[in-house]
């Protein structure tokens, strides 16, 4: 049988630790890493191209339909979030503050990325489980596609998920019946409209916590996505929006706190 759901994953920021970039400065690692998923029923896969093109059509000055959220102006970003926020999809985002991470914990390549993505996969699995009564088609599973990132082995990530599946720890709360590990793959951002939408989601939430060159954060984009952010009985935090570490340890400024208050 075919998959019931599809999930597209992209990130904003990097997984470098130490020597963090300061507002107005050049170089350095991003203080935050945001990893987001855009999830919808597999029957909407072709519709995702139309959604992307709807955004592009609102920007006649753009020469390409391909969306790179970071290259858009503030007004264009608002339009992109407005369009996405009215589509039949759901989003999940993991917002990781890297400054509080102690030295010497994530020393292996992609270790932090794998760890954070585990939380994302958990929430994707809960969403697919919860929505199954409304989506009877297919086999109930989700096909997961990453935006390809340099230096990342997706074979290693599939092996990582397999190890988690075999673990007996109560700390792993993935609902495995809906996760098709063998179907996890990666595609280039430019080739799939769905990945471009996932990029817009990740970048929207990153803008709310990652200061720009002037030291300011922007919550407008993520606010427009509230209606499509996964929630459980009206609760967004720990479902469609999760901080790592816990909020009390994220060293949030008053401006960064706004996004969590908005979804709290």
CSV table of C-alpha atoms in Angstrom, one decimal:
chain,number,residue,atom,x,y,z
A,1,UNK,CA,0.0,0.0,0.0
A,2,UNK,CA,1.0,3.6,-0.4
A,3,UNK,CA,2.0,6.0,2.4
A,4,UNK,CA,-0.8,8.0,4.0
A,5,UNK,CA,1.4,11.0,4.8
A,6,UNK,CA,4.5,12.7,3.6
A,7,UNK,CA,6.9,14.8,5.7
A,8,UNK,CA,9.5,17.2,4.4
A,9,UNK,CA,12.3,18.4,6.7
A,10,UNK,CA,14.7,21.3,6.5
A,11,UNK,CA,16.7,23.4,8.9
A,12,UNK,CA,17.8,27.0,9.6
A,13,UNK,CA,21.1,27.5,11.2
A,14,UNK,CA,24.0,25.0,11.7
A,15,UNK,CA,25.1,22.5,14.2
A,16,UNK,CA,28.4,24.1,15.0
A,17,UNK,CA,29.2,24.6,18.7
A,18,UNK,CA,31.3,27.4,20.1
A,19,UNK,CA,32.4,30.8,18.6
A,20,UNK,CA,28.9,31.9,18.1
A,21,UNK,CA,28.0,34.7,15.7
A,22,UNK,CA,27.1,38.0,17.3
A,23,UNK,CA,24.7,40.6,15.9
A,24,UNK,CA,26.6,42.8,13.5
A,25,UNK,CA,29.5,40.4,13.4
A,26,UNK,CA,30.8,38.1,10.6
A,27,UNK,CA,31.4,34.4,10.7
A,28,UNK,CA,30.8,32.1,13.6
A,29,UNK,CA,28.2,29.4,14.3
A,30,UNK,CA,24.5,30.3,14.6
A,31,UNK,CA,23.4,30.5,18.3
A,32,UNK,CA,20.3,28.5,17.4
A,33,UNK,CA,19.5,25.5,15.2
A,34,UNK,CA,15.9,25.1,14.1
A,35,UNK,CA,14.7,21.9,12.4
A,36,UNK,CA,11.2,21.9,11.0
A,37,UNK,CA,8.9,19.4,9.2
A,38,UNK,CA,6.0,20.1,6.9
A,39,UNK,CA,3.5,17.2,7.0
A,40,UNK,CA,0.5,16.6,4.9
A,41,UNK,CA,-1.5,13.8,3.3
A,42,UNK,CA,0.2,12.1,0.4
A,43,UNK,CA,-2.8,12.9,-1.8
A,44,UNK,CA,-1.6,16.5,-1.6
A,45,UNK,CA,1.9,16.0,-3.0
A,46,UNK,CA,1.1,17.6,-6.3
A,47,UNK,CA,-0.8,20.4,-4.6
A,48,UNK,CA,2.4,21.4,-2.9
A,49,UNK,CA,3.8,22.7,-6.3
A,50,UNK,CA,0.6,24.8,-6.6
A,51,UNK,CA,1.2,26.2,-3.1
A,52,UNK,CA,4.7,27.2,-3.9
A,53,UNK,CA,3.7,28.7,-7.2
A,54,UNK,CA,0.9,30.7,-5.4
A,55,UNK,CA,3.6,32.3,-3.3
A,56,UNK,CA,5.8,33.0,-6.2
A,57,UNK,CA,2.9,34.5,-8.2
A,58,UNK,CA,2.5,37.1,-5.5
A,59,UNK,CA,6.0,38.3,-6.2
A,60,UNK,CA,6.0,39.2,-9.9
A,61,UNK,CA,9.5,40.7,-9.4
A,62,UNK,CA,11.0,37.3,-8.7
A,63,UNK,CA,12.7,35.7,-11.7
A,64,UNK,CA,12.4,32.1,-10.5
A,65,UNK,CA,9.6,30.0,-8.9
A,66,UNK,CA,12.1,28.4,-6.6
A,67,UNK,CA,11.8,29.7,-3.0
A,68,UNK,CA,14.7,30.5,-0.8
A,69,UNK,CA,13.2,32.2,2.3
A,70,UNK,CA,16.5,33.9,3.3
A,71,UNK,CA,16.6,35.7,0.0
A,72,UNK,CA,13.1,37.2,0.3
A,73,UNK,CA,12.4,40.7,1.6
A,74,UNK,CA,10.4,41.1,4.8
A,75,UNK,CA,7.2,41.8,2.9
A,76,UNK,CA,7.7,38.7,0.7
A,77,UNK,CA,8.4,36.6,3.8
A,78,UNK,CA,5.1,37.7,5.3
A,79,UNK,CA,3.3,36.7,2.1
A,80,UNK,CA,4.9,33.3,2.1
A,81,UNK,CA,3.9,32.6,5.7
A,82,UNK,CA,0.4,33.9,4.9
A,83,UNK,CA,0.0,31.4,2.1
A,84,UNK,CA,1.5,28.5,3.9
A,85,UNK,CA,-0.6,29.2,7.0
A,86,UNK,CA,-3.8,28.6,5.0
A,87,UNK,CA,-3.0,25.2,3.5
A,88,UNK,CA,-4.0,21.7,4.6
A,89,UNK,CA,-0.8,20.8,6.3
A,90,UNK,CA,0.8,20.8,9.7
A,91,UNK,CA,4.2,21.9,10.9
A,92,UNK,CA,6.5,20.7,13.7
A,93,UNK,CA,9.6,22.7,14.8
A,94,UNK,CA,12.4,21.9,17.2
A,95,UNK,CA,14.1,25.1,18.4
A,96,UNK,CA,17.5,24.4,19.9
A,97,UNK,CA,19.5,27.0,21.8
A,98,UNK,CA,23.2,26.0,21.5
A,99,UNK,CA,24.8,28.4,23.9
A,100,UNK,CA,23.7,26.4,27.0
A,101,UNK,CA,25.1,23.1,25.6
A,102,UNK,CA,28.1,22.1,27.8
A,103,UNK,CA,31.4,21.4,26.1
A,104,UNK,CA,32.3,17.8,25.1
A,105,UNK,CA,28.8,16.4,24.7
A,106,UNK,CA,28.2,16.4,20.9
A,107,UNK,CA,31.7,15.5,19.6
A,108,UNK,CA,30.8,13.3,16.7
A,109,UNK,CA,29.8,14.4,13.2
A,110,UNK,CA,26.0,15.1,12.9
A,111,UNK,CA,25.5,13.9,16.5
A,112,UNK,CA,23.6,17.0,17.6
A,113,UNK,CA,21.5,17.0,14.4
A,114,UNK,CA,20.6,13.4,14.8
A,115,UNK,CA,19.6,14.0,18.5
A,116,UNK,CA,17.4,17.0,17.6
A,117,UNK,CA,15.8,15.2,14.6
A,118,UNK,CA,14.8,12.4,16.9
A,119,UNK,CA,12.5,14.8,18.7
A,120,UNK,CA,11.1,15.9,15.4
A,121,UNK,CA,10.4,12.3,14.3
A,122,UNK,CA,8.6,11.7,17.6
A,123,UNK,CA,6.2,14.5,17.0
A,124,UNK,CA,5.7,13.6,13.4
A,125,UNK,CA,4.8,10.1,14.5
A,126,UNK,CA,2.3,11.4,17.1
A,127,UNK,CA,0.7,13.7,14.5
A,128,UNK,CA,0.3,10.9,12.0
A,129,UNK,CA,-1.1,8.6,14.7
A,130,UNK,CA,-3.6,11.2,15.9
A,131,UNK,CA,-4.7,12.1,12.4
A,132,UNK,CA,-5.2,8.6,11.1
A,133,UNK,CA,-9.0,8.5,11.7
A,134,UNK,CA,-9.3,11.5,9.3
A,135,UNK,CA,-7.0,10.0,6.7
A,136,UNK,CA,-8.1,6.4,6.0
A,137,UNK,CA,-6.3,6.1,2.7
A,138,UNK,CA,-2.9,4.3,2.5
A,139,UNK,CA,-1.2,2.2,5.1
A,140,UNK,CA,-1.0,4.8,7.8
A,141,UNK,CA,2.7,5.4,7.5
A,142,UNK,CA,4.7,8.5,6.6
A,143,UNK,CA,7.4,8.9,4.0
A,144,UNK,CA,10.1,11.3,5.3
A,145,UNK,CA,12.2,13.4,2.9
A,146,UNK,CA,15.1,15.6,4.1
A,147,UNK,CA,16.5,18.6,2.3
A,148,UNK,CA,19.9,17.3,1.4
A,149,UNK,CA,22.7,18.7,3.6
A,150,UNK,CA,26.4,18.4,3.0
A,151,UNK,CA,28.3,15.8,5.0
A,152,UNK,CA,25.1,14.0,6.1
A,153,UNK,CA,24.8,10.3,5.5
A,154,UNK,CA,21.1,9.3,5.3
A,155,UNK,CA,22.1,5.7,5.4
A,156,UNK,CA,23.6,6.5,8.8
A,157,UNK,CA,20.4,8.2,9.9
A,158,UNK,CA,18.3,5.3,8.9
A,159,UNK,CA,20.6,3.1,10.9
A,160,UNK,CA,20.2,5.5,13.8
A,161,UNK,CA,16.4,5.2,13.7
A,162,UNK,CA,16.8,1.4,13.6
A,163,UNK,CA,18.9,1.5,16.7
A,164,UNK,CA,16.3,3.7,18.4
A,165,UNK,CA,13.5,1.4,17.4
A,166,UNK,CA,15.4,-1.5,19.1
A,167,UNK,CA,16.1,0.4,22.2
A,168,UNK,CA,14.2,-0.4,25.4
A,169,UNK,CA,14.5,3.1,26.9
A,170,UNK,CA,11.3,4.8,27.9
A,171,UNK,CA,13.0,8.1,26.7
A,172,UNK,CA,12.3,7.2,23.1
A,173,UNK,CA,8.7,7.9,22.4
A,174,UNK,CA,8.4,7.5,18.7
A,175,UNK,CA,5.2,5.8,17.6
A,176,UNK,CA,7.0,3.3,15.3
A,177,UNK,CA,4.0,1.8,13.4
A,178,UNK,CA,3.7,5.0,11.4
A,179,UNK,CA,7.4,5.5,10.6
A,180,UNK,CA,8.8,3.9,7.4
A,181,UNK,CA,12.5,3.9,8.1
A,182,UNK,CA,13.4,2.3,4.8
A,183,UNK,CA,11.7,5.2,2.9
A,184,UNK,CA,13.7,8.0,4.6
A,185,UNK,CA,15.6,9.8,1.9
A,186,UNK,CA,17.0,13.2,0.9
A,187,UNK,CA,16.5,15.4,-2.1
A,188,UNK,CA,17.9,18.7,-3.3
A,189,UNK,CA,16.0,21.8,-2.1
A,190,UNK,CA,15.7,23.2,-5.6
A,191,UNK,CA,14.0,20.1,-6.9
A,192,UNK,CA,11.0,19.8,-4.6
A,193,UNK,CA,8.4,22.6,-3.9
A,194,UNK,CA,7.6,20.7,-0.6
A,195,UNK,CA,11.2,21.2,0.6
A,196,UNK,CA,11.0,24.9,-0.2
A,197,UNK,CA,7.9,25.1,1.9
A,198,UNK,CA,9.7,23.3,4.8
A,199,UNK,CA,12.6,25.8,4.4
A,200,UNK,CA,10.1,28.7,4.8
A,201,UNK,CA,8.7,27.1,8.0
A,202,UNK,CA,12.1,26.5,9.5
A,203,UNK,CA,13.3,30.0,8.6
A,204,UNK,CA,10.1,31.6,10.0
A,205,UNK,CA,10.6,30.1,13.4
A,206,UNK,CA,14.3,30.7,13.3
A,207,UNK,CA,13.6,34.4,12.7
A,208,UNK,CA,11.8,34.5,16.1
A,209,UNK,CA,14.8,33.4,18.1
A,210,UNK,CA,17.9,34.1,16.0
A,211,UNK,CA,18.8,37.8,16.2
A,212,UNK,CA,19.5,39.5,12.8
A,213,UNK,CA,22.5,41.7,12.2
A,214,UNK,CA,20.9,44.5,14.2
A,215,UNK,CA,20.2,42.2,17.2
A,216,UNK,CA,16.4,42.0,16.5
A,217,UNK,CA,14.1,39.0,16.3
A,218,UNK,CA,11.0,38.8,14.1
A,219,UNK,CA,7.9,36.8,15.2
A,220,UNK,CA,5.5,37.9,12.5
A,221,UNK,CA,6.2,34.9,10.2
A,222,UNK,CA,5.8,32.2,12.8
A,223,UNK,CA,2.7,33.9,14.2
A,224,UNK,CA,1.1,33.5,10.7
A,225,UNK,CA,1.9,29.8,10.9
A,226,UNK,CA,0.2,29.2,14.2
A,227,UNK,CA,-3.0,27.9,12.6
A,228,UNK,CA,-1.0,25.1,10.9
A,229,UNK,CA,1.3,24.3,13.8
A,230,UNK,CA,0.6,20.9,15.3
A,231,UNK,CA,-1.1,21.0,18.7
A,232,UNK,CA,-2.7,18.5,21.0
A,233,UNK,CA,-6.0,19.6,22.5
A,234,UNK,CA,-4.9,23.2,22.0
A,235,UNK,CA,-1.4,22.7,23.5
A,236,UNK,CA,1.4,23.7,21.1
A,237,UNK,CA,4.5,23.6,23.3
A,238,UNK,CA,6.1,20.2,23.3
A,239,UNK,CA,4.0,19.2,20.3
A,240,UNK,CA,4.3,21.5,17.3
A,241,UNK,CA,6.9,23.7,19.0
A,242,UNK,CA,9.6,22.2,21.2
A,243,UNK,CA,12.6,24.0,22.8
A,244,UNK,CA,15.8,22.2,23.5
A,245,UNK,CA,16.9,22.4,26.2
A,246,UNK,CA,13.8,23.3,28.4
A,247,UNK,CA,12.8,27.0,28.2
A,248,UNK,CA,14.2,27.8,31.7
A,249,UNK,CA,17.7,26.8,30.4
A,250,UNK,CA,17.6,28.5,27.0
A,251,UNK,CA,18.9,31.8,28.2
A,252,UNK,CA,16.1,33.6,26.4
A,253,UNK,CA,15.9,37.4,26.0
A,254,UNK,CA,12.6,39.1,26.5
A,255,UNK,CA,12.3,39.3,22.7
A,256,UNK,CA,13.0,35.6,22.2
A,257,UNK,CA,10.5,34.7,24.9
A,258,UNK,CA,7.7,36.2,22.8
A,259,UNK,CA,7.4,33.3,20.4
A,260,UNK,CA,6.9,30.8,23.3
A,261,UNK,CA,4.4,33.0,25.0
A,262,UNK,CA,2.5,33.3,21.7
A,263,UNK,CA,2.3,29.6,21.4
A,264,UNK,CA,1.8,29.0,25.1
